[in-house]
PDB file of C-alpha atoms in Angstrom:
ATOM      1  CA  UNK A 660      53.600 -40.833 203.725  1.00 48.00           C
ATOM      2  CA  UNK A 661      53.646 -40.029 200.106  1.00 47.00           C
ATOM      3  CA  UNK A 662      55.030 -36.733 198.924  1.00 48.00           C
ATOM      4  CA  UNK A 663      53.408 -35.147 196.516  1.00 46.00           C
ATOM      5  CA  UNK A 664      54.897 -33.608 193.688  1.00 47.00           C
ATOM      6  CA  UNK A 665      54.378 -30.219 191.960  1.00 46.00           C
ATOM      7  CA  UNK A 666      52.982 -31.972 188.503  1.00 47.00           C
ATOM      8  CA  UNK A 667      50.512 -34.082 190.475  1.00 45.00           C
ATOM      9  CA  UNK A 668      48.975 -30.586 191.462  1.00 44.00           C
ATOM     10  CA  UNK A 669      49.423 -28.106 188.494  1.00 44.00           C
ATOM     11  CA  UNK A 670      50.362 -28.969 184.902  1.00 46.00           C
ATOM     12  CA  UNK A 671      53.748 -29.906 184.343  1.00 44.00           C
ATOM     13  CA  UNK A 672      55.464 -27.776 181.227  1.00 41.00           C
ATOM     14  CA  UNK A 673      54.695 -30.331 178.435  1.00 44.00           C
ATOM     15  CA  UNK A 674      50.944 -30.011 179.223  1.00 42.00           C
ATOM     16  CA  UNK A 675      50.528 -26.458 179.440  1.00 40.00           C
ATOM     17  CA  UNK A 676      51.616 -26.076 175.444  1.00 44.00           C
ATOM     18  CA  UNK A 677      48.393 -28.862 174.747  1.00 43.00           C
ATOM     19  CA  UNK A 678      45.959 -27.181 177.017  1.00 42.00           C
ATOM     20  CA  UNK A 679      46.537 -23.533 175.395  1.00 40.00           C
ATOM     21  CA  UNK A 680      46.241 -25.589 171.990  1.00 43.00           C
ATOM     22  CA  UNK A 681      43.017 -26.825 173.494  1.00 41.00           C
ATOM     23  CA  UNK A 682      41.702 -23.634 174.348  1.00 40.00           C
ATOM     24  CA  UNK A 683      42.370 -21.654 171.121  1.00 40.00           C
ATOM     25  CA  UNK A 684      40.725 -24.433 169.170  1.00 43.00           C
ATOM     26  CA  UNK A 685      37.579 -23.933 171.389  1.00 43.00           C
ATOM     27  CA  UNK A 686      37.929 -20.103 170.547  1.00 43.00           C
ATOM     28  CA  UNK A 687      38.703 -20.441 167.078  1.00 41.00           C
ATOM     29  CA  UNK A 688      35.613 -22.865 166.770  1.00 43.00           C
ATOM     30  CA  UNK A 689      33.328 -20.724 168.685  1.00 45.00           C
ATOM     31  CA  UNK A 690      33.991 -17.941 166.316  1.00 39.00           C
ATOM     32  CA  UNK A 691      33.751 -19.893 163.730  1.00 41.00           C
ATOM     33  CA  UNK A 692      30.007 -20.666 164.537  1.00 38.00           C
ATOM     34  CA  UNK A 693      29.095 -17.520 165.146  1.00 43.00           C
ATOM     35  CA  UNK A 694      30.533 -16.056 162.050  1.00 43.00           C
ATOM     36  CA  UNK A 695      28.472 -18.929 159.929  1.00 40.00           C
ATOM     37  CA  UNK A 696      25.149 -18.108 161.939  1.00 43.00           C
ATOM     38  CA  UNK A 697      24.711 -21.529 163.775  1.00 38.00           C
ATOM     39  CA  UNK A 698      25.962 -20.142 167.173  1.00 35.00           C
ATOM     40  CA  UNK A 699      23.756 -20.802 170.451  1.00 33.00           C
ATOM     41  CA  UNK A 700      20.979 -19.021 171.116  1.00 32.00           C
ATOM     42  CA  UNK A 701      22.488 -18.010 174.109  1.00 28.00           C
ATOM     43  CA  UNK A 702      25.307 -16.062 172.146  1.00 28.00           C
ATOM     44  CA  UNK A 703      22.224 -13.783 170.243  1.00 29.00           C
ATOM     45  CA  UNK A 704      20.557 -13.282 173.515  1.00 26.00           C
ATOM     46  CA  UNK A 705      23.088 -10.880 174.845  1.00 27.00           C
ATOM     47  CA  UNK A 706      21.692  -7.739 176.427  1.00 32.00           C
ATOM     48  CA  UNK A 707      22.061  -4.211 173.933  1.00 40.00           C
ATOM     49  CA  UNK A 708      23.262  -1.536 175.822  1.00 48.00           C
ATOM     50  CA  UNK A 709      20.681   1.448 174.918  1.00 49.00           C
ATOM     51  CA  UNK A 710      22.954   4.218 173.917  1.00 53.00           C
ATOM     52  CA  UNK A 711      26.234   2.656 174.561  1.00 59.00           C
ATOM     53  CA  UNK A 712      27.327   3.286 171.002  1.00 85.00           C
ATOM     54  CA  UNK A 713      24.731   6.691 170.110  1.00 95.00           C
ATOM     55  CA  UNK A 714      26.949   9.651 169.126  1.00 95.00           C
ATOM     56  CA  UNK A 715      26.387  12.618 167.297  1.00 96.00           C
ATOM     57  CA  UNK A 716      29.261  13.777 165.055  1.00 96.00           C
ATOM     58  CA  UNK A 717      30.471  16.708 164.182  1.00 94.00           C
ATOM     59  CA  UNK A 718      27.925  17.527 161.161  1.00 94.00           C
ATOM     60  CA  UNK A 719      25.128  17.175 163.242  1.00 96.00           C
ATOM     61  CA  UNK A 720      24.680  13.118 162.049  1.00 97.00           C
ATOM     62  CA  UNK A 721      23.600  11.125 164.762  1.00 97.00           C
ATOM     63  CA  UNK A 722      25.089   7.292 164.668  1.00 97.00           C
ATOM     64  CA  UNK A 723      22.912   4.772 166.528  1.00 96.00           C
ATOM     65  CA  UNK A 724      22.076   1.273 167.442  1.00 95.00           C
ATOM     66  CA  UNK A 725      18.249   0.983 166.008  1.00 95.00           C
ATOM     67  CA  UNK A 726      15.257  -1.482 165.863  1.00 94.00           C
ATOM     68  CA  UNK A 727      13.699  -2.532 162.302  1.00 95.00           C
ATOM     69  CA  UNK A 728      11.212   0.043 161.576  1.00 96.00           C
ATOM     70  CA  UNK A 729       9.370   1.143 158.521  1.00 97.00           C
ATOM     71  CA  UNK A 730       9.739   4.825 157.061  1.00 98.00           C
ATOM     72  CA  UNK A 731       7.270   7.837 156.238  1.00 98.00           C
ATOM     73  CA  UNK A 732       7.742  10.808 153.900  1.00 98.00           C
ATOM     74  CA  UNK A 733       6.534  12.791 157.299  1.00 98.00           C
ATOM     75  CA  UNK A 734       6.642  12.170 160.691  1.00 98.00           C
ATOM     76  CA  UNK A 735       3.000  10.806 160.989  1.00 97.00           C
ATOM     77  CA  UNK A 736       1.848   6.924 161.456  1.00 97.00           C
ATOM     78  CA  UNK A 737      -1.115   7.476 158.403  1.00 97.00           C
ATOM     79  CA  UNK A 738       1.638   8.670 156.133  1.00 98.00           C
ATOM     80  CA  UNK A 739       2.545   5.850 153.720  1.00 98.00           C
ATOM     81  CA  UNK A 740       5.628   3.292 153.808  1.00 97.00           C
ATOM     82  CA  UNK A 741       8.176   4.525 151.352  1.00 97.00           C
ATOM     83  CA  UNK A 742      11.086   2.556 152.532  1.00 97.00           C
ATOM     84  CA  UNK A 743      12.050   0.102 155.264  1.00 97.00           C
ATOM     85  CA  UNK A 744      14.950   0.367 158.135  1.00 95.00           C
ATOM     86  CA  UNK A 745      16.616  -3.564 158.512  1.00 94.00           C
ATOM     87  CA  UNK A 746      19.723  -2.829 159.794  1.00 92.00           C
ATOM     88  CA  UNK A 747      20.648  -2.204 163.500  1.00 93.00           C
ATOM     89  CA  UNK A 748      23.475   0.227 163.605  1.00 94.00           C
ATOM     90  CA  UNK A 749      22.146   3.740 161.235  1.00 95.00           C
ATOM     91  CA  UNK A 750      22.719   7.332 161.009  1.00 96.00           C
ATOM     92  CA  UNK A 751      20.091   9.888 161.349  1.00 98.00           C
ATOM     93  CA  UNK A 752      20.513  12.946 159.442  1.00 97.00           C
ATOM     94  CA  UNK A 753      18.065  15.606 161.402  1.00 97.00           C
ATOM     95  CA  UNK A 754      15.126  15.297 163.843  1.00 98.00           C
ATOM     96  CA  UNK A 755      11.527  16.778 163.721  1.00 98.00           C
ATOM     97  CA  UNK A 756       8.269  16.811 165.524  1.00 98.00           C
ATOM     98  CA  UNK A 757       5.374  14.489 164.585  1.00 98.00           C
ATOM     99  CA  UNK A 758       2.852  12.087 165.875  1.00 98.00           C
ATOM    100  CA  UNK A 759       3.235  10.999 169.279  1.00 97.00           C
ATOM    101  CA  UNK A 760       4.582   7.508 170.135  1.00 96.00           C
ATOM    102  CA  UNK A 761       4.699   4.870 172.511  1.00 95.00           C
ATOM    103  CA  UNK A 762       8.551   6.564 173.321  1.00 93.00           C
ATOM    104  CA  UNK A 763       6.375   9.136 175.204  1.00 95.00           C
ATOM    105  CA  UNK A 764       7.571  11.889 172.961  1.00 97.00           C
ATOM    106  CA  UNK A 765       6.425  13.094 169.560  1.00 98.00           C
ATOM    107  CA  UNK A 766      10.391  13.035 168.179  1.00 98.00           C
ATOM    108  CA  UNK A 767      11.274  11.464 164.879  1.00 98.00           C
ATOM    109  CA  UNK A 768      14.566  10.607 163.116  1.00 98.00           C
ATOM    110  CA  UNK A 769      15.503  10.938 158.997  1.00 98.00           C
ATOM    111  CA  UNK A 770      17.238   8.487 157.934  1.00 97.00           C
ATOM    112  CA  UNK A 771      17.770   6.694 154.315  1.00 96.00           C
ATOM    113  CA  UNK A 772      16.751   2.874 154.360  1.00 96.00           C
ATOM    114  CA  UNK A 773      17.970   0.060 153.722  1.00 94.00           C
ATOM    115  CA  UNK A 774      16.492  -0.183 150.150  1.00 92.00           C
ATOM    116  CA  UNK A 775      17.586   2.557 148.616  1.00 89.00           C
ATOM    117  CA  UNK A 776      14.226   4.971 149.906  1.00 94.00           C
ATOM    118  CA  UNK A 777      14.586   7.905 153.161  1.00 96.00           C
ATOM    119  CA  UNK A 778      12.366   8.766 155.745  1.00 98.00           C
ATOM    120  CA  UNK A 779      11.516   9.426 159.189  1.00 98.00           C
ATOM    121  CA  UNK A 780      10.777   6.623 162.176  1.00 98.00           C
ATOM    122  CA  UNK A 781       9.830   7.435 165.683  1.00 98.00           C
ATOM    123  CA  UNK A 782      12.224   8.294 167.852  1.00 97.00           C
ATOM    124  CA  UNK A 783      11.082   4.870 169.986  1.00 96.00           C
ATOM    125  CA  UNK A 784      12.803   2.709 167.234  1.00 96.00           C
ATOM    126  CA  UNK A 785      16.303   4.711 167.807  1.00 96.00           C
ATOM    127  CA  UNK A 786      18.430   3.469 171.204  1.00 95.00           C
ATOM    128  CA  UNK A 787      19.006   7.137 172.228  1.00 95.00           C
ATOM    129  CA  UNK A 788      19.412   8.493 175.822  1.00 94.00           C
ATOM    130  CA  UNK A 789      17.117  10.922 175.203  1.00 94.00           C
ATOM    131  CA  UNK A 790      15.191  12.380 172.194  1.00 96.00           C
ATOM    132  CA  UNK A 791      16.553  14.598 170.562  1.00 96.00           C
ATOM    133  CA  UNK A 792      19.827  13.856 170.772  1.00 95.00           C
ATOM    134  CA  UNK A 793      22.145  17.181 171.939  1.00 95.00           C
ATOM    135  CA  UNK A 794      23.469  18.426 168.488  1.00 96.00           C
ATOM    136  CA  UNK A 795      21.499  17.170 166.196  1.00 97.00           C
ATOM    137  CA  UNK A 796      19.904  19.272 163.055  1.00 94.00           C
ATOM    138  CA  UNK A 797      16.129  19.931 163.282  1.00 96.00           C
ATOM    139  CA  UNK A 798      14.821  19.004 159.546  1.00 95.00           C
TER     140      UNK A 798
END
């Protein structure tokens, strides 16, 4: 019978240095496509937490994870597009009332946008736990 060694099982010391090589060139190159954009779709399907990152400091400024939305000079879906939320991480100076929404409250955020403009979006748009957020300014 045929003993079996310990490197016949488990990687002997001189392979353990190549496989950790191995693996941090995966990493690196893994990074690497996600920093350039060409990363799998599998990578930019990853769940948002709702809220996980909403906090409101201590000048009343809520910081929060967002959707793309556009933004009114009033809280109101006839009033015109003055400027346009692309970003997914904002702050939200102050909260007022205004139309209802599909959020199933009547709560929107001001915000300035992403070109230069400010507004308000519905509160639906903004990843909140609840609307308004505790210590927020009313506008």
């Amino acid at each position: 019978m045929r003993s079996t060694r310990l490197g016949d099982i488990h990687p002997t010391h001189r392979e353990i240095p190549m496989m950790l090589r191995t693996l941090l060139a995966m990493a690196v190159a893994g990074v690497a496509l996600a920093a350039s954009g060409t990363a799998p779709a599998v990578a930019a399907a990853a769940p948002r937490t709702a809220a996980a990152n909403c906090h409101v400091d201590g000048n009343g400024t809520l910081h929060c994870g967002n959707g793309a939305s556009d933004l009114r000079p009033e809280p109101h879906f006839q009033a015109p597009v003055v400027s346009r939320l692309t970003t997914t991480y904002s702050y939200f100076d102050c909260w007022t009332e205004g139309d209802p929404h599909s959020g199933g409250n009547d709560i929107w955020y001001h915000t300035d946008g992403d070109d230069g403009g400010h507004g308000f979006l519905p509160a639906q748009r903004v990843l909140t736990p609840q609307d308004p957020m505790p210590g927020m300014y009313h506008c």
